[in-house]
Coordinates of C-alpha atoms and ligand atoms in Angstrom, one line a residue:
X1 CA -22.5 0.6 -31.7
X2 CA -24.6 2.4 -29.0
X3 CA -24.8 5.2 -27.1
X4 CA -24.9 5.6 -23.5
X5 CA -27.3 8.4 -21.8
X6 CA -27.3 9.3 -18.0
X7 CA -31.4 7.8 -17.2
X8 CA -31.1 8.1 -13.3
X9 CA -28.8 10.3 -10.7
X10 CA -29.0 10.1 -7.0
X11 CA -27.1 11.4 -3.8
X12 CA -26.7 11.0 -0.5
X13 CA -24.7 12.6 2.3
X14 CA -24.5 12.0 6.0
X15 CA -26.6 13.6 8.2
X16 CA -24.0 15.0 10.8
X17 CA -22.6 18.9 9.7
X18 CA -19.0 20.2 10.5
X19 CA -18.9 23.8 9.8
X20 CA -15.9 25.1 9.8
X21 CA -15.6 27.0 13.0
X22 CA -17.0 23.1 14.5
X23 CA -13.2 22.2 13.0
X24 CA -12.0 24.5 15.9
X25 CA -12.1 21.5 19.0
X26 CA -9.7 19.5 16.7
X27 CA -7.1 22.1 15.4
X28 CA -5.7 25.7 15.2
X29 CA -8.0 27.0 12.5
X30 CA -10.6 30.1 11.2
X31 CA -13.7 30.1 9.1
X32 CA -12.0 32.7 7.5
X33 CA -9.3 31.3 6.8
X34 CA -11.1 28.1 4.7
X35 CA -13.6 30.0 3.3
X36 CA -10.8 32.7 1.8
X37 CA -8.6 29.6 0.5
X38 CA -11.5 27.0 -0.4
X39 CA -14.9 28.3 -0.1
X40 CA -15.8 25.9 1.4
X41 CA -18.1 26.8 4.8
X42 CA -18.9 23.6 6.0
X43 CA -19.1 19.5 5.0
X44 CA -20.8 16.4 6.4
X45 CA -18.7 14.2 8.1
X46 CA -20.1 10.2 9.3
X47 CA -20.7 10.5 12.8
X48 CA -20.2 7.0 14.2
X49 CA -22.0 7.8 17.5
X50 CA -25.1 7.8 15.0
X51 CA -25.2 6.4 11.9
X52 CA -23.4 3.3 10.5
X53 CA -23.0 4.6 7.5
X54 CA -19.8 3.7 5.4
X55 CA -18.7 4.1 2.2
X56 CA -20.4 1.4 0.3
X57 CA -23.5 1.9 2.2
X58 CA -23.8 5.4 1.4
X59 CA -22.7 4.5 -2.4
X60 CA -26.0 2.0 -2.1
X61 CA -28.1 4.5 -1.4
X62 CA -27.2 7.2 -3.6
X63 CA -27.5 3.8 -6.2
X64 CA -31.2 3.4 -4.9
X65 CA -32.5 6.4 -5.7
X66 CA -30.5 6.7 -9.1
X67 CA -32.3 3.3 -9.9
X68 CA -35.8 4.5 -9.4
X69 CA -35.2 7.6 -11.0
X70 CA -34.3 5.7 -14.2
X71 CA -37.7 4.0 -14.3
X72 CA -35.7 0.8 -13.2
X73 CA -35.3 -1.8 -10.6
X74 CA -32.3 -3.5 -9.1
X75 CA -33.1 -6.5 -11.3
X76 CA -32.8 -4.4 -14.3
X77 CA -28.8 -3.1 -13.5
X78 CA -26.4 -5.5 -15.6
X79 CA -23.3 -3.9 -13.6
X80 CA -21.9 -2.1 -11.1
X81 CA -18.8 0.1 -11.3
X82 CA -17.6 1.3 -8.1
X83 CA -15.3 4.9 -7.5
X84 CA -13.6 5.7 -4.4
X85 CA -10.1 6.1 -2.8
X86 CA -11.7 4.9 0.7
X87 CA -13.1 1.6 0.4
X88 CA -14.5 -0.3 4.2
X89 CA -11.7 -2.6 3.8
X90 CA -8.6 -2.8 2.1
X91 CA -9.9 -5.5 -0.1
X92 CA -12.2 -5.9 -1.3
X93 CA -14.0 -3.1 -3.1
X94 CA -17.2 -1.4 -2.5
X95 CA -19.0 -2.7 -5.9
X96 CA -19.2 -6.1 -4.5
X97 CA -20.6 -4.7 -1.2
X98 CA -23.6 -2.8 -3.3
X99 CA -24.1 -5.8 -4.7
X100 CA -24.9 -7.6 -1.4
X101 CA -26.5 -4.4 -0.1
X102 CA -29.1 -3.8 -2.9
X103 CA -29.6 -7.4 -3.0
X104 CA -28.7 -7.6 -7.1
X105 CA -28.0 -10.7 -8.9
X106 CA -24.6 -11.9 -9.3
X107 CA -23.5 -8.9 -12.1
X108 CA -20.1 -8.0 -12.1
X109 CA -18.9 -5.2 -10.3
X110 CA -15.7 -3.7 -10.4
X111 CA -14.0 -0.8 -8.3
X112 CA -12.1 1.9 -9.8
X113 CA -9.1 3.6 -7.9
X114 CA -8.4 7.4 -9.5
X115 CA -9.5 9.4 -7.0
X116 CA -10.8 12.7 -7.8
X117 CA -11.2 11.9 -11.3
X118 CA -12.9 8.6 -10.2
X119 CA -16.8 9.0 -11.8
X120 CA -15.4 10.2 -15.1
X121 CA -13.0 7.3 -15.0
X122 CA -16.0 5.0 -14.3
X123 CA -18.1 6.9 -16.8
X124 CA -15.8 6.2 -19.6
X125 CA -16.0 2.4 -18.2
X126 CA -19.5 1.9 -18.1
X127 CA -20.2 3.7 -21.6
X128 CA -17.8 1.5 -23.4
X129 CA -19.5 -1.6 -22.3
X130 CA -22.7 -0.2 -23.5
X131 CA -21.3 1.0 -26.6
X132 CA -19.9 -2.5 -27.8
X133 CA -23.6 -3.9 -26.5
X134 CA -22.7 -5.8 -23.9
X135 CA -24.6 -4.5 -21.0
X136 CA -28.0 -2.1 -21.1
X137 CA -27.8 -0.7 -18.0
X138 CA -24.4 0.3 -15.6
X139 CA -24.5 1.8 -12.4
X140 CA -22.0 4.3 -11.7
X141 CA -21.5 5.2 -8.1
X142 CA -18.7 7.4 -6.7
X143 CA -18.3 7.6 -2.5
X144 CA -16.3 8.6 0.0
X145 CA -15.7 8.5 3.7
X146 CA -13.0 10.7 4.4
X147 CA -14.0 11.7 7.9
X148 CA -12.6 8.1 8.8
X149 CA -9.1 8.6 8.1
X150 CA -8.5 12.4 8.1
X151 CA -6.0 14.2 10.9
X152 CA -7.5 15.8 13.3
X153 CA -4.6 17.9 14.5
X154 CA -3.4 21.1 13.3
X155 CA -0.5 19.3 11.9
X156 CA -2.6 18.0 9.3
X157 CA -5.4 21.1 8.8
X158 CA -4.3 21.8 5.6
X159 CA -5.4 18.6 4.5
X160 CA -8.4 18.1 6.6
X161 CA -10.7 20.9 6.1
X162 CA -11.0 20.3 2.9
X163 CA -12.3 16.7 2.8
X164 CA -15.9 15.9 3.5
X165 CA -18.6 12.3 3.5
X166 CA -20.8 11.9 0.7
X167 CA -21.7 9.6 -2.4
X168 CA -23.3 10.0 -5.7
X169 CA -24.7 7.6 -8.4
X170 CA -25.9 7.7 -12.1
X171 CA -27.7 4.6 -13.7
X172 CA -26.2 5.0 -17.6
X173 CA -28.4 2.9 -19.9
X174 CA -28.1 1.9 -23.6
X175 CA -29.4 4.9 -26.5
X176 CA -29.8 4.2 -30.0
X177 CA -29.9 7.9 -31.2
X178 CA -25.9 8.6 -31.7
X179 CA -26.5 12.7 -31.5
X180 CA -27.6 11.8 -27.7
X181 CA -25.9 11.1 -24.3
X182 CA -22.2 10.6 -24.1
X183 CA -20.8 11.9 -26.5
X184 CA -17.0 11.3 -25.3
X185 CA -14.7 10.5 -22.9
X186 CA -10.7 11.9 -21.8
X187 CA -9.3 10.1 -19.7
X188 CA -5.3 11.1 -18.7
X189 CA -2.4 10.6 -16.1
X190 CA 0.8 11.5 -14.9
X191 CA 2.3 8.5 -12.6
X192 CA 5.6 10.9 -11.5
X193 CA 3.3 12.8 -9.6
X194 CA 2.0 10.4 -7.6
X195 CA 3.2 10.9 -4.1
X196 CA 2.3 14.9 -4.4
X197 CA -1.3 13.9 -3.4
X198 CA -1.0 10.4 -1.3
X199 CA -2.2 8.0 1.1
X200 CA 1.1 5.5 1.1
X201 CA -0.2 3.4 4.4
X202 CA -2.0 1.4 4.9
X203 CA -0.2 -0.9 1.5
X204 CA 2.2 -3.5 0.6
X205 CA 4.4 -0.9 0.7
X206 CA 3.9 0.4 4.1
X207 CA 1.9 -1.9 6.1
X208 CA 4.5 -3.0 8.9
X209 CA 4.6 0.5 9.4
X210 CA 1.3 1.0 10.0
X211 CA 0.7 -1.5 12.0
X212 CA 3.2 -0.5 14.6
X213 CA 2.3 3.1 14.4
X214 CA 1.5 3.1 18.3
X215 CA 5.6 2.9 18.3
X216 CA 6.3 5.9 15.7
X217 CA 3.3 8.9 16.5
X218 CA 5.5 10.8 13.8
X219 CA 4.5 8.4 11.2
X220 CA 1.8 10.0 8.8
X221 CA 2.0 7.9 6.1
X222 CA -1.7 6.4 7.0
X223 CA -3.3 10.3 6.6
X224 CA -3.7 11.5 3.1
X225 CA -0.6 13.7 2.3
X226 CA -1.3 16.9 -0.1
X227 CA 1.6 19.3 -1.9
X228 CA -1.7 21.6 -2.2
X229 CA 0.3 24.3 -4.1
X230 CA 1.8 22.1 -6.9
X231 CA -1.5 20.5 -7.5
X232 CA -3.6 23.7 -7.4
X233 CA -1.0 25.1 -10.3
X234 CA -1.3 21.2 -12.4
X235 CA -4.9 21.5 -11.4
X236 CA -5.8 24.7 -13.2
X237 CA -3.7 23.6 -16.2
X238 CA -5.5 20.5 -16.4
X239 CA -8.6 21.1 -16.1
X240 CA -8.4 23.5 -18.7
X241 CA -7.1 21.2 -21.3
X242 CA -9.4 18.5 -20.5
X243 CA -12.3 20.7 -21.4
X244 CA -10.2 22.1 -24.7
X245 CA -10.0 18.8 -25.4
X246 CA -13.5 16.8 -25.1
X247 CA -14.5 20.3 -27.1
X248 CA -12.6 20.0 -29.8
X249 CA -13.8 16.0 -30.0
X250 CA -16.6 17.2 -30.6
X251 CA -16.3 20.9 -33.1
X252 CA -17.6 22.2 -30.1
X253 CA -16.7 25.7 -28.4
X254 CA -16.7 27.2 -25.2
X255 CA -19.6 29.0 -26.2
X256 CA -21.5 25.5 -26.7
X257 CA -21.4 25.0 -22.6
X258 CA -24.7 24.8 -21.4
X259 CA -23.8 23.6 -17.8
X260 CA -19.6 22.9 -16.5
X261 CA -19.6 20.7 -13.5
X262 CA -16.2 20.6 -12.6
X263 CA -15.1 18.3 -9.5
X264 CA -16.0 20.3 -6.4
X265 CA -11.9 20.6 -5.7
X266 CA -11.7 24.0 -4.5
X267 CA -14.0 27.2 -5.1
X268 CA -10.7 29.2 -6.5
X269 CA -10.0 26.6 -8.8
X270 CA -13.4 26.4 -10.4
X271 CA -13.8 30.1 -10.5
X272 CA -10.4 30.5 -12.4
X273 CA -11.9 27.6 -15.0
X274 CA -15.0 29.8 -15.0
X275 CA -13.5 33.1 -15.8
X276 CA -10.6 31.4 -18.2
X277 CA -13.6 29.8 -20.5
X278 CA -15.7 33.1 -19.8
X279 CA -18.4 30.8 -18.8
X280 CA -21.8 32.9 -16.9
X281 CA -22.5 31.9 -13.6
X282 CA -25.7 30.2 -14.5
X283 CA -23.9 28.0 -16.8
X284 CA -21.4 26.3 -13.8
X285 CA -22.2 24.2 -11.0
X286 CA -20.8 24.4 -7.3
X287 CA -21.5 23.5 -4.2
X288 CA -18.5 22.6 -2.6
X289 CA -19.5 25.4 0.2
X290 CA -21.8 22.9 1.3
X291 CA -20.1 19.4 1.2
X292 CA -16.0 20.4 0.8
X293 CA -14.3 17.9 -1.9
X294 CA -15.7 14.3 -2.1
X295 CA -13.1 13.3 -4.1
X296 CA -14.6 10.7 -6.5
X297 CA -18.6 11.7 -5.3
X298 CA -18.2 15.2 -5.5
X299 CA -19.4 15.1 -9.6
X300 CA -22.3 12.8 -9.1
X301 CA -23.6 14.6 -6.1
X302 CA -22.9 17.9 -8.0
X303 CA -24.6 16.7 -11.2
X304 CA -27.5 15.3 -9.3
X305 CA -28.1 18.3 -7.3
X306 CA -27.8 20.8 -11.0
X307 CA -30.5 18.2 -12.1
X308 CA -32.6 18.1 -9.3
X309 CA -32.6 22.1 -9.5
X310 CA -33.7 22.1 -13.0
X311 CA -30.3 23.7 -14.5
X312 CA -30.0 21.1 -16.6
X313 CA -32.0 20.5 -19.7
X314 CA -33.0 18.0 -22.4
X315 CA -30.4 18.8 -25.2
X316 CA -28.0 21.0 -23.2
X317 CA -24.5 20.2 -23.3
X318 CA -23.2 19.5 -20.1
X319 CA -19.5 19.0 -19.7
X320 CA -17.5 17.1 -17.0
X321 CA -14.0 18.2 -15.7
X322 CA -11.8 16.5 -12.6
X323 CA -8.2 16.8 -11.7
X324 CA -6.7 15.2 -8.7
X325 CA -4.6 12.4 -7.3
X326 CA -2.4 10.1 -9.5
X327 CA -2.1 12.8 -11.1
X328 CA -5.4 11.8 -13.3
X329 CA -7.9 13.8 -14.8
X330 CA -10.5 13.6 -17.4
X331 CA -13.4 15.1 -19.2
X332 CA -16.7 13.7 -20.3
X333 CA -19.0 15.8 -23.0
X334 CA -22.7 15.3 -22.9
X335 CA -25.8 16.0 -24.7
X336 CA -28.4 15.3 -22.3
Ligands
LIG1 O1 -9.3 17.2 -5.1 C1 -8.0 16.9 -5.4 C2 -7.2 18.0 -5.9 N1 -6.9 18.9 -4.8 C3 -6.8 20.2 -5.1 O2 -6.9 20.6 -6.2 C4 -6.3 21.1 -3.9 C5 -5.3 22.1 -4.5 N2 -4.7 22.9 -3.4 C6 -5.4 23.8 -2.6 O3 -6.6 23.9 -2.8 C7 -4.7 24.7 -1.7 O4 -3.3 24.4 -1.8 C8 -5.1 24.4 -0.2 C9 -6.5 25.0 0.0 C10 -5.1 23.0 0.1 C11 -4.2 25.1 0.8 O5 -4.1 26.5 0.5 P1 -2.6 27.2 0.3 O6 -2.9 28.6 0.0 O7 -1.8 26.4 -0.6 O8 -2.1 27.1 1.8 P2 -0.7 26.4 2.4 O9 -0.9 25.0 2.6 O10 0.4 26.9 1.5 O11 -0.6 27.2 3.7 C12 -0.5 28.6 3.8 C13 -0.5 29.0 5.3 C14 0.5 28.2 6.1 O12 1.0 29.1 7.1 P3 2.4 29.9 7.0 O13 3.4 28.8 6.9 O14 2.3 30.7 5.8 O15 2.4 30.7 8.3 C15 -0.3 27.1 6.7 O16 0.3 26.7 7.9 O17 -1.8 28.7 5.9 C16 -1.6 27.8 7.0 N3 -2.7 26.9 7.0 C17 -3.8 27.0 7.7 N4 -4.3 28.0 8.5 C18 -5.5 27.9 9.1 C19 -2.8 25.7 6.3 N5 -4.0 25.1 6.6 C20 -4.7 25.9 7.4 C21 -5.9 25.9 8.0 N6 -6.3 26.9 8.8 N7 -6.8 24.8 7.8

């Protein structure tokens, strides 16, 4: 049995820059009023007039950079594992697409579909398959084009401000030394919640629909749907355990936290896992202000940003933490 250790991280985010008072031509909304409830002040968002940018292309280039930062090239990657919950088409997935774009052998590649808790789902994936010794080196993307499919209508603000463009990647590679790397993985859901945080069109369930939306304009079931309240309140609850949980995996305590990079959800919801854990502000990473929620990139652009700022540090213990739709979360504990 192996270890796996993070070698290589890498982001990339569209150029074009909503702020939140830009949100104004689209729907009845203040800067005030999302920075109050969010924090967030503004996100990138794909402009089509000028970039062709989609979700697997950003996810490639995030996946570049990751690749050279591991001392590697494409050649070097035995598999791809792919996390988003806005894939260019229906099917299929955006692994296969990376694939093609970084112009890799014929590795597997395989897409993973839980949303906010998407890289830690992936994580868990690529690590076992370098545990059992099977592959050497996985590459772990999360993206998202949200911009694409979001309402741009006061009807669905609630919903839209929060969502922004972006992808992250980590190139996770095979460690002999057991005290290194990732150290564990917790990965949970909760099916019965599913339609509190939805997209249900386009799908086999709704696609007829969709299809002859011009017909129904009251038909929303092809923007992403949000109860925000009831998953803020599962959200807190959690997260929380999550973290209590890849902890106590490990005899660790709160105190053991070096760096918490919780999914970039909402700024309230990370400051309550902040203050609930007693954490110092040094030893959390945000920076939603800048990019809203990414949904499954939001932790690998996160994490490469921390890294690229030097907050994190050989032998710090770096802890992961998402919640979001399904419900599904997760946790992943690290030693760098
Ligand atoms: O990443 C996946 C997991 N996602 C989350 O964890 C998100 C969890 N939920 C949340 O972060 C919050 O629920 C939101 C930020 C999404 C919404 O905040 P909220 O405090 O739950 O607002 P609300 O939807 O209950 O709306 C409160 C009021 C309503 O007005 P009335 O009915 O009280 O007059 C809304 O119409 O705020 C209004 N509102 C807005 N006003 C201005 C909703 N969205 C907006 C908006 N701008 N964008």
């Amino acid at each position: 049995m192996f270890n796996s250790r993070i070698t290589g991280l890498g982001k990339y985010v569209p150029e074009n820059v909503v702020t939140n008072n830009d949100l104004k031509q689209w729907m009845d909304t203040s800067d005030e009023w999302i920075q109050e409830r969010t924090g967030i002040k503004e996100r990138r968002w794909i402009d089509p007039k000028t970039s062709d940018d989609t979700t697997s292309i950003m996810g490639a280039k995030a996946a570049k950079i990751a690749i050279e930062r591991a001392g590697l090239t494409k050649d070097d990657i035995d598999f791809i594992v792919f996390a988003t919950l806005s894939p260019d088409m229906y099917f299929p997935g955006g692994g296969v697409r990376v694939q093609e774009l970084l112009d890799m052998d014929t590795i597997g590649a395989i897409d993973i579909r839980n949303q906010c808790s998407g890289f830690i789902y992936g994580l868990s994936v690529a690590d076992q398959f370098i545990k059992t010794g099977m592959y050497k080196h996985v590459l772990v993307i999360g993206s998202e084009n949200h911009s694409g499919g979001l309402e741009r209508s006061t009807r669905g603000r609630h919903v839209t401000v929060i969502f922004g463009d972006g992808a992250g990647a980590a190139v996770l590679s095979r460690e002999e030394d057991h005290t290194k790397g990732i150290l564990s993985t917790h990965l949970h859901s909760e099916g019965k919640h599913a339609k509190e945080l939805a997209l249900e069109g386009p799908s086999t369930g709704r696609w007829v629909d969709t299809i002859m939306n011009e017909n129904n304009p009251d038909d929303t079931s092809y923007y992403p749907y949000m109860n925000g309240q009831f998953v803020f309140k599962h959200a807190v609850v959690r997260f929380s355990e999550a973290i209590v949980e890849g902890l106590a995996a490990n005899e660790l305590q709160k105190e053991d936290i070096d760096m918490l990079i919780p999914h970039q959800a909402n700024l309230r919801i990370a400051q309550f896992i902040q203050k609930k854990f007693r954490l110092p502000d040094a030893n959390v990473y945000n920076n939603i202000m800048r990019y809203g929620n990414t949904t499954a990139a939001s932790i690998p652009i996160a994490l490469t940003e921390a890294w690229e700022e030097g907050k994190i540090k050989e032998g710090d213990t770096v802890v992961l933490a998402a919640f979001g739709s399904g419900f599904t979360w997760g946790s992943a504990i690290i030693k760098w």
